[in-house]
Structure formats: structure tokens, C-alpha cells
Tab-separated table of C-alpha atoms and ligand atoms in Angstrom:
chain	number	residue	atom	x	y	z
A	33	UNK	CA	154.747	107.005	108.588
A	34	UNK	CA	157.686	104.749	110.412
A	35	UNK	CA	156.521	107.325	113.187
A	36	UNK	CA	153.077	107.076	113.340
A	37	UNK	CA	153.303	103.091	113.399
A	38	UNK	CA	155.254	102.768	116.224
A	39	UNK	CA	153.424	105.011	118.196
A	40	UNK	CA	149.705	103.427	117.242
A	41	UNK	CA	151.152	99.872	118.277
A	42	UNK	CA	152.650	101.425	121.453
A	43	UNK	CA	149.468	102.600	122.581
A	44	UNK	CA	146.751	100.540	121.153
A	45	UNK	CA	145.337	98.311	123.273
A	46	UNK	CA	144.525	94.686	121.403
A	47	UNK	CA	140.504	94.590	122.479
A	48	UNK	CA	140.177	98.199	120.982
A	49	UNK	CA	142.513	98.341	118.335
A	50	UNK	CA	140.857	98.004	115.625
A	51	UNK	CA	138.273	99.822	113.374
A	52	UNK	CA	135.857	97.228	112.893
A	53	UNK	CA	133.042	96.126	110.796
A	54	UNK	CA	129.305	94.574	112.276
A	55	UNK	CA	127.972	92.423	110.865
A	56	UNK	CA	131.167	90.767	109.719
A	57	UNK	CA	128.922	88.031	107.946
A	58	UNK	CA	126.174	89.029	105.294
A	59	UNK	CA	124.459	87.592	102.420
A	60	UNK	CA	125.504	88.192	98.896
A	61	UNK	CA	123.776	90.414	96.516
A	62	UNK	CA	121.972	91.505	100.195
A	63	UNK	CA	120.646	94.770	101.046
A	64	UNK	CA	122.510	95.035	104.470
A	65	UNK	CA	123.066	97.981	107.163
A	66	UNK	CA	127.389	97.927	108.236
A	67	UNK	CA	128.412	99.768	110.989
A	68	UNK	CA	132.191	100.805	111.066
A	69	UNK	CA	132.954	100.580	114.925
A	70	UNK	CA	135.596	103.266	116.266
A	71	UNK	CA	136.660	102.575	119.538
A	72	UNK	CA	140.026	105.143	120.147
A	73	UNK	CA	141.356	107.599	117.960
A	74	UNK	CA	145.385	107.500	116.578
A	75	UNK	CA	147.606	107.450	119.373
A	76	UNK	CA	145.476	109.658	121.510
A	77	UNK	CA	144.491	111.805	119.233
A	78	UNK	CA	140.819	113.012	118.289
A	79	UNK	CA	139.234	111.405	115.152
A	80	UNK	CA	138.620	113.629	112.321
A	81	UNK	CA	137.198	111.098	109.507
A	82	UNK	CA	136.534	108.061	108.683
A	83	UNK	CA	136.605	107.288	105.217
A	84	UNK	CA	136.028	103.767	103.571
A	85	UNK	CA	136.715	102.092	100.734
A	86	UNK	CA	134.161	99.833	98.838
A	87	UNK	CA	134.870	96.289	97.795
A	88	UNK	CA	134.215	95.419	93.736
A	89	UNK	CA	130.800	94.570	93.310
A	90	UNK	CA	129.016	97.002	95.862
A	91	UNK	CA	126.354	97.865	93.977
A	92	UNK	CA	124.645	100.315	96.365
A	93	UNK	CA	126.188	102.363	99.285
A	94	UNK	CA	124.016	104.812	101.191
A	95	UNK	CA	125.934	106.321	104.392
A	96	UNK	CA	123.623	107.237	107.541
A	97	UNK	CA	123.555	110.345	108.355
A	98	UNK	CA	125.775	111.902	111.294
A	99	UNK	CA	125.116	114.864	113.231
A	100	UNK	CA	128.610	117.006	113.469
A	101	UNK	CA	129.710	114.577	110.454
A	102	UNK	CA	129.952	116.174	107.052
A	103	UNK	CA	129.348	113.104	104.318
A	104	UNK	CA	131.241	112.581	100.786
A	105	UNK	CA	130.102	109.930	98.404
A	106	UNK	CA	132.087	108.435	95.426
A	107	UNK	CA	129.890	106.728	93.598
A	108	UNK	CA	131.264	102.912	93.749
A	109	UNK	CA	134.719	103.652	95.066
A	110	UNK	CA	134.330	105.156	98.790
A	111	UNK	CA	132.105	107.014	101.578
A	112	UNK	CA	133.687	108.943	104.188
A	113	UNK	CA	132.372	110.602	107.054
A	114	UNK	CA	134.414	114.226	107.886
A	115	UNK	CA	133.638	116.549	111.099
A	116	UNK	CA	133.974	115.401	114.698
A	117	UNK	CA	136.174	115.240	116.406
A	118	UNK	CA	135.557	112.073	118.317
A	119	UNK	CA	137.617	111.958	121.240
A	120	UNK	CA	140.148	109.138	121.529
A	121	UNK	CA	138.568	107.724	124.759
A	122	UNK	CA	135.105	107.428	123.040
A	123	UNK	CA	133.258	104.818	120.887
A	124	UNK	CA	131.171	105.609	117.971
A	125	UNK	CA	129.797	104.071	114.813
A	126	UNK	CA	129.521	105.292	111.063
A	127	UNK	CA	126.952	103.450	109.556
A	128	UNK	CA	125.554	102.514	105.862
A	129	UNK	CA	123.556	100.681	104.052
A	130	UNK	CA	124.992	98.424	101.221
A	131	UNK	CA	123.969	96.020	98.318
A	132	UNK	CA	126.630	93.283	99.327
A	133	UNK	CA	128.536	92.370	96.627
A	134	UNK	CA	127.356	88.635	94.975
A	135	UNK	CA	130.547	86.420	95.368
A	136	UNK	CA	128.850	84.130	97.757
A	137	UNK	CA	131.932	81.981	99.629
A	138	UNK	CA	134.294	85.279	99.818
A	139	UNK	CA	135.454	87.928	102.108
A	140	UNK	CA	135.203	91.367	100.889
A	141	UNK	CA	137.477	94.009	102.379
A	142	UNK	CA	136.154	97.572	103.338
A	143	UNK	CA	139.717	99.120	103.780
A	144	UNK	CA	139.178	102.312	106.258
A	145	UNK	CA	141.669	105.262	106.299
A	146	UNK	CA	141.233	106.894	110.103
A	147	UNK	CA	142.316	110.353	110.218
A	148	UNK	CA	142.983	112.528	113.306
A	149	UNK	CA	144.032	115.737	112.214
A	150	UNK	CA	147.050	115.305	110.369
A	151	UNK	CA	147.595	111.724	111.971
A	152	UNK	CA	146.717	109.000	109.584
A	153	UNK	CA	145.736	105.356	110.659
A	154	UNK	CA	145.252	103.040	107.625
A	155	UNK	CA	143.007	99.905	108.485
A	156	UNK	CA	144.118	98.376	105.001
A	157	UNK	CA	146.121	95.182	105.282
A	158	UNK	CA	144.446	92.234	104.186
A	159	UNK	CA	146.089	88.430	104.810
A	160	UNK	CA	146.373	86.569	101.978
A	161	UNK	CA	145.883	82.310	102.490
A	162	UNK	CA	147.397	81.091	105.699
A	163	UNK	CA	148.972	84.432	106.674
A	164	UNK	CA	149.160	85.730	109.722
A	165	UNK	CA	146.190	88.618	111.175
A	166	UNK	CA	148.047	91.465	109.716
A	167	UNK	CA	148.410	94.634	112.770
A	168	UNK	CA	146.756	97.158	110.730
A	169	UNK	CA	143.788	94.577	109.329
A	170	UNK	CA	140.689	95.999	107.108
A	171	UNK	CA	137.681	95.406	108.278
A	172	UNK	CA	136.232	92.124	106.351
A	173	UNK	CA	132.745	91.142	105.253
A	174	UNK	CA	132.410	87.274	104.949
A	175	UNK	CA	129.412	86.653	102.252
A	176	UNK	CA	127.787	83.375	102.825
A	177	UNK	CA	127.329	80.633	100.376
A	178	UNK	CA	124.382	81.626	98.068
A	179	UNK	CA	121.323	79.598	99.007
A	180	UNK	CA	119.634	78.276	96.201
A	181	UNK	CA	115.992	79.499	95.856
A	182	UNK	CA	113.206	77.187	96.570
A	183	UNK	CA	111.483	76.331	93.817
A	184	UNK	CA	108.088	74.823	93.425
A	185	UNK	CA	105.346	73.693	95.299
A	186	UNK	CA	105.009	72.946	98.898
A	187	UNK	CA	103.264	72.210	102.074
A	188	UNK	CA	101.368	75.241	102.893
A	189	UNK	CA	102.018	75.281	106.670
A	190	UNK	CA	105.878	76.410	106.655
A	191	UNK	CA	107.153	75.034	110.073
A	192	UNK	CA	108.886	77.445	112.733
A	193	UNK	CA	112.112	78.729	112.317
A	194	UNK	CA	114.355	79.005	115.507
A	195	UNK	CA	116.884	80.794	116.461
A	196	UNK	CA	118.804	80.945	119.752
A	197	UNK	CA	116.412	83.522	120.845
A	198	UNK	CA	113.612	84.033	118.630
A	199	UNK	CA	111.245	81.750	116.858
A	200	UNK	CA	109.409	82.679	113.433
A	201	UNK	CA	106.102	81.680	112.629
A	202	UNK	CA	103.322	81.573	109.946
A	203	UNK	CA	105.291	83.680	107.368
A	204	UNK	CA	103.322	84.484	104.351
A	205	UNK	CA	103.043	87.304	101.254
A	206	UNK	CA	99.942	87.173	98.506
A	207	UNK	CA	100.320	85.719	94.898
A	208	UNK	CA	102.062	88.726	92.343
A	209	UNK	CA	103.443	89.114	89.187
A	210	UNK	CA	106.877	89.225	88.284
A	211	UNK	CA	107.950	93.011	88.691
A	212	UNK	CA	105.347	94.039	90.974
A	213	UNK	CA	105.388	94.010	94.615
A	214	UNK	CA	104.112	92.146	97.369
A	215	UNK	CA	104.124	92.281	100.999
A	216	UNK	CA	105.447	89.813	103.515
A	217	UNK	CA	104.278	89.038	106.736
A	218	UNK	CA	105.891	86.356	109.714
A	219	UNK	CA	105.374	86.427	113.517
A	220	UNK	CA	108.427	86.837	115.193
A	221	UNK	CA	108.734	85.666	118.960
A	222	UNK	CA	111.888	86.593	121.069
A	223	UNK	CA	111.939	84.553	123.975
A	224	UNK	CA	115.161	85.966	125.456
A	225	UNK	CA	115.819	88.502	127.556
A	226	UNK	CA	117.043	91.066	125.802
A	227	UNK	CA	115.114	93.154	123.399
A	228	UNK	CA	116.307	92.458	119.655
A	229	UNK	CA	115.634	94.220	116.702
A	230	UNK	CA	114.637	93.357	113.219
A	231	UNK	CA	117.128	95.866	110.834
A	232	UNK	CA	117.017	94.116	107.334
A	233	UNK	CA	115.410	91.755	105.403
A	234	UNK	CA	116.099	90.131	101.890
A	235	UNK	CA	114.812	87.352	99.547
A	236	UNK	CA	115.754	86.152	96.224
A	237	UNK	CA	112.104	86.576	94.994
A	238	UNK	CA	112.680	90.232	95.021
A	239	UNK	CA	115.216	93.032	94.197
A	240	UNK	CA	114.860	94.748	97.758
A	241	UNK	CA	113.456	94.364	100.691
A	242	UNK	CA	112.103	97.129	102.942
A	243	UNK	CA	110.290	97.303	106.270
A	244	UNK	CA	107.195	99.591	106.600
A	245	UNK	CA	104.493	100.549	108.917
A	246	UNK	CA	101.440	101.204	107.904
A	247	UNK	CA	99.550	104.403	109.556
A	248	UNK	CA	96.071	106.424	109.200
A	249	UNK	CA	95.880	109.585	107.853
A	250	UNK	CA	92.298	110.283	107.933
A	251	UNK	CA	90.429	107.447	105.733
A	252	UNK	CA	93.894	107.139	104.076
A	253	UNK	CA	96.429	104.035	104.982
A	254	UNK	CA	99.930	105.224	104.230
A	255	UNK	CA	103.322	103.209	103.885
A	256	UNK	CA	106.106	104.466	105.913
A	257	UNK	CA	109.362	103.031	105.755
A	258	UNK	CA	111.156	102.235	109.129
A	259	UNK	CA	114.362	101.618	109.829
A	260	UNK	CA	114.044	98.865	112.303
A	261	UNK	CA	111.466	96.873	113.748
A	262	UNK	CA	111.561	95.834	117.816
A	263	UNK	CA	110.677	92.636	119.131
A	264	UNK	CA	110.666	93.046	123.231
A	265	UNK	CA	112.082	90.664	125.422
A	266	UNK	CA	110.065	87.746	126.252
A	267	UNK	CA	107.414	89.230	123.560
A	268	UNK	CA	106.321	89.053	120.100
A	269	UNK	CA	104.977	90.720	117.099
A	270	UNK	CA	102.844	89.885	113.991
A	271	UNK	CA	103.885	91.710	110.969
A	272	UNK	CA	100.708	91.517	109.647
A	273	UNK	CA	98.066	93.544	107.222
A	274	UNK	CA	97.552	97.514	108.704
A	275	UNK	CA	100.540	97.063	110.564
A	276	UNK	CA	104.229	96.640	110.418
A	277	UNK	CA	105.307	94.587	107.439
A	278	UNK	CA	108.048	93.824	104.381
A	279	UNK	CA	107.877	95.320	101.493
A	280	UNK	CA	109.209	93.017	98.436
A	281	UNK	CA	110.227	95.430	95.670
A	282	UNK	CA	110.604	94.436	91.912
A	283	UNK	CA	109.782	90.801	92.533
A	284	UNK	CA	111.899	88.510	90.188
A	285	UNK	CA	109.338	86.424	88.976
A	286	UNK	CA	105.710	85.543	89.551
A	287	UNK	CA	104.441	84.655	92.885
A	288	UNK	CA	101.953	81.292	92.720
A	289	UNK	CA	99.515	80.201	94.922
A	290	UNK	CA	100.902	77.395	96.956
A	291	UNK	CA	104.545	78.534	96.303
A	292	UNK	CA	107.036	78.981	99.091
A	293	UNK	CA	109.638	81.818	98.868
A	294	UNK	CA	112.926	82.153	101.301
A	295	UNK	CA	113.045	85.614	102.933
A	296	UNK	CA	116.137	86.117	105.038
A	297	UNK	CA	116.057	88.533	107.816
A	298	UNK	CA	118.588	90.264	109.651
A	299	UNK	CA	118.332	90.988	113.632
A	300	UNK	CA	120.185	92.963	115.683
A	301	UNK	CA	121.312	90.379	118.322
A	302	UNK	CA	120.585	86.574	116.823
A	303	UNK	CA	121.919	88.016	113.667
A	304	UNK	CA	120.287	86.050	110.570
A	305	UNK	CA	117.211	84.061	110.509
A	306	UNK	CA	115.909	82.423	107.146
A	307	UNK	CA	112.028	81.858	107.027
A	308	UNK	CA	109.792	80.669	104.024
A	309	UNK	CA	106.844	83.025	103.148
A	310	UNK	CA	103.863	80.634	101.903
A	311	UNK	CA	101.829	82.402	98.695
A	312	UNK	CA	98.732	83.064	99.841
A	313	UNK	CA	95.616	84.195	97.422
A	314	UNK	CA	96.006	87.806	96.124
A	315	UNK	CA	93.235	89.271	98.950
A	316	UNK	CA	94.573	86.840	101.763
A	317	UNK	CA	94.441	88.810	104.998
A	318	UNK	CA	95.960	86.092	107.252
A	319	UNK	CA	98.030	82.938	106.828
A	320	UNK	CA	96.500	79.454	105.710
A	321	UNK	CA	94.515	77.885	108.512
A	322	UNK	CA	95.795	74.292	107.112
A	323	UNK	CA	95.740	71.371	109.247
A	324	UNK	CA	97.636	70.752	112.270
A	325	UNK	CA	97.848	67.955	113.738
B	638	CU	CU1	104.709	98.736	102.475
């Protein structure tokens, strides 16, 4: 082992040294997609599997599927990926989806074991308060203060929410019962120039989130989950009725006319965006056309 440490730290370069996580910031208690980033292999050698460890409190782990990659699942205690080989000189990602853990104000360590053949790499070491970045560091999660949910009545215009790049409008979902579900809708505008993607979404008004499309089979409208949901550069789209939309599963209590509820979504680029969804009537088909002055 003496061995293999001297030789990783001869060769590894600092920028791609590490096995890392993305996002490295989530919400707690959050339905949210990690990808484990593997830039090199061990010392030159060819990656063989990835396997990673879950922090206390992960309620739900579901790894991607990986072409070449054979999968192994431990209920609550680890996912690993096995196949490959990834070549040391190329990048990939292994990728799942988690229920964060709901220690809002901590940072939760996904330790990852890297093996190349019989070469081991162990991205394990975590600093403890006012320690130094340790040279073999696990990948970290920081879970952000819980917000507290919005209670109560309020104005049913909710203003636009901004972010660097994209600006969310008219959100709205229909009045429900505790337990049932509901469906949320926003406009999102991305006024950069990239092309950004919408990959998760989560409120505290319901026990998941999911995004669907809606398509036509025959005189049938089906629900189809997708995994992600593009907003083009300089463009926008209206999640709206018929179309694509959020799907708020095993809603924690009753939705209310009148009622705000915080939805947080999670995009690809400007990362995550916080909009209130105004409770429309249980047949709305559009957001309130209050006043506007
Ligand atoms: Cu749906």
C-alpha cells in the first residue's frame, strides 16, 4: 500500500486527481442525481470499478445504468460499478440517483474505493475541523440549511425567480389532498448562451418529485417519466398541461386554494433555483391572470 501511494502522488496531476462528486451541494432529504467524476485511472493503469460508499441517512440509492459496467447494490451501505476498463487517459462518470440524507448544515462523505486491476486507490480521507485537504479526499456532499416551508396564504401572482441565467415564471400546481398527487407547472427562461438542463426537482409539499411528458397514444394521454428536461439557449419552455411537467408524489399535506408551496429545482448549469408554485383551483388549466400593474 506504501507502494501504491507513492506512485499515485508521483503521477497524479492536482487538476485531475481526484474522483469527484457533482453536485457537491444538494438539499437535504432531496431526491438528487450525483455523478462520481473519473478523470485518470491509478498510476496509469485502466479502471476496473468504482465502488462507493453511502453516507448514514441515504435513504434511496438507484445507480444509472452503464453499458460495459456490471452494477452491485447493497442496500444502504454501497453501489459499485464493475466492468470497463476505462483507460487512464479518459474521463467518465458513474452516476445515481439519491434521497440526500436530512442533516441540513452538514457534509456527507461518499468515500469511493477506485480499483484498476489489482491496483487500489481509496478516495476515503475526510478532514476533520480546521485540517488540512487530506491527498486522498472523499468526495463530499454539502446539504444546505433546511428551508422552512411556507406556510399560509399569499399573493397569488408569485414574482420571478432569477438566476444567473434563467428566470422562472408563473409557477403553479392545482388544489389536492394530502397523499395524493398533483402536478406542477413554471415557465422557465434561459437567457444565456448555453443550453441548460432541468435534471431534478423537489418540494417539501411532497415525498418526490418527478418530471414527465405527457404524449398521445390514440385518444389516450400517457405520463412518461423523463430524465431531464432542456431549456435552449436564449429560449424558453412552459411546463404546462399536455406537455412537459412535475409530478408531486405523496403530497404531505393538503394543497389550498390560494396557498403557495416552495418547489426547488435542480439545473444542469445554474445549479439550484427555488420557485413558489401558487394553488390554483382543482381544474385550473393555466396560472391566475391576477393583476399586474
Ligand atoms: Cu405526470
Amino acid at each position: 500500500m506504501k507502494k501504491l501511494l507513492a506512485l499515485l502522488l508521483a503521477t497524479a496531476s492536482p487538476a485531475m486527481a481526484h474522483v469527484t462528486i457533482d453536485p457537491t451541494e444538494a438539499s437535504p432529504a432531496s431526491y438528487t442525481r450525483l455523478a462520481f467524476r473519473v478523470g485518470h485511472g491509478c498510476g496509469g493503469a485502466a479502471t476496473t470499478a468504482i465502488e462507493v460508499a453511502l453516507p448514514e441517512g441515504t435513504t434511496v440509492a438507484r445507480p444509472m445504468a452503464k453499458p460495459g459496467w456490471e452494477i452491485a447494490v447493497e442496500p444502504g451501505a454501497s453501489i459499485a460499478w464493475r466492468g470497463g476498463p476505462l483507460a487512464d487517459d479518459r474521463y467518465d462518470e458513474f452516476v445515481m440517483l439519491v434521497r440526500t440524507p436530512a442533516r441540513g448544515g452538514e457534509a456527507v462523505a461518499f468515500p469511493v474505493t477506485q480499483r484498476c486491476g489489482e491496483t487500489v486507490a481509496a478516495w476515503t480521507q475526510v478532514a476533520g475541523e480546521g485540517e488540512a485537504r487530506p491527498r486522498f479526499p472523499a468526495p463530499l456532499l454539502r446539504l444546505a440549511q433546511a428551508a422552512a416551508p411556507t406556510q399560509g396564504h399569499a399573493a397569488p401572482q408569485t414574482p420571478a425567480v432569477t438566476a444567473a441565467t434563467l428566470s422562472l415564471e408563473n409557477g403553479w400546481t392545482r388544489a389536492a389532498g394530502q397523499g395524493r398527487q398533483g402536478a406542477g407547472f413554471v415557465t422557465i427562461r434561459n437567457t444565456g448562451t448555453e443550453p441548460d438542463r432541468l435534471v431534478a426537482a423537489s418540494s417539501p409539499a411532497a415525498s418526490r418529485v418527478e418530471l414527465h411528458t405527457s404524449l398521445r397514444e390514440g385518444d389516450v394521454m400517457r405520463m412518461r417519466p423523463v430524465e431531464t428536461i432542456e431549456i435552449p439557449a436564449g429560449g424558453s419552455v412552459a411546463l404546462a398541461p399536455g406537455g412537459f411537467h412535475m409530478m408531486l408524489l405523496g403530497l404531505t399535506r393538503s394543497l389550498e386554494v390560494g396557498q403557495v408551496i416552495p418547489l426547488s429545482l435542480r439545473f444542469e448549469r445554474a445549479g439550484q433555483v427555488t420557485v413558489n408554485l401558487t394553488v390554483q383551483a382543482a381544474g385550473a388549466r393555466g396560472p391566475a391572470q391576477g393583476h399586474q400593474h
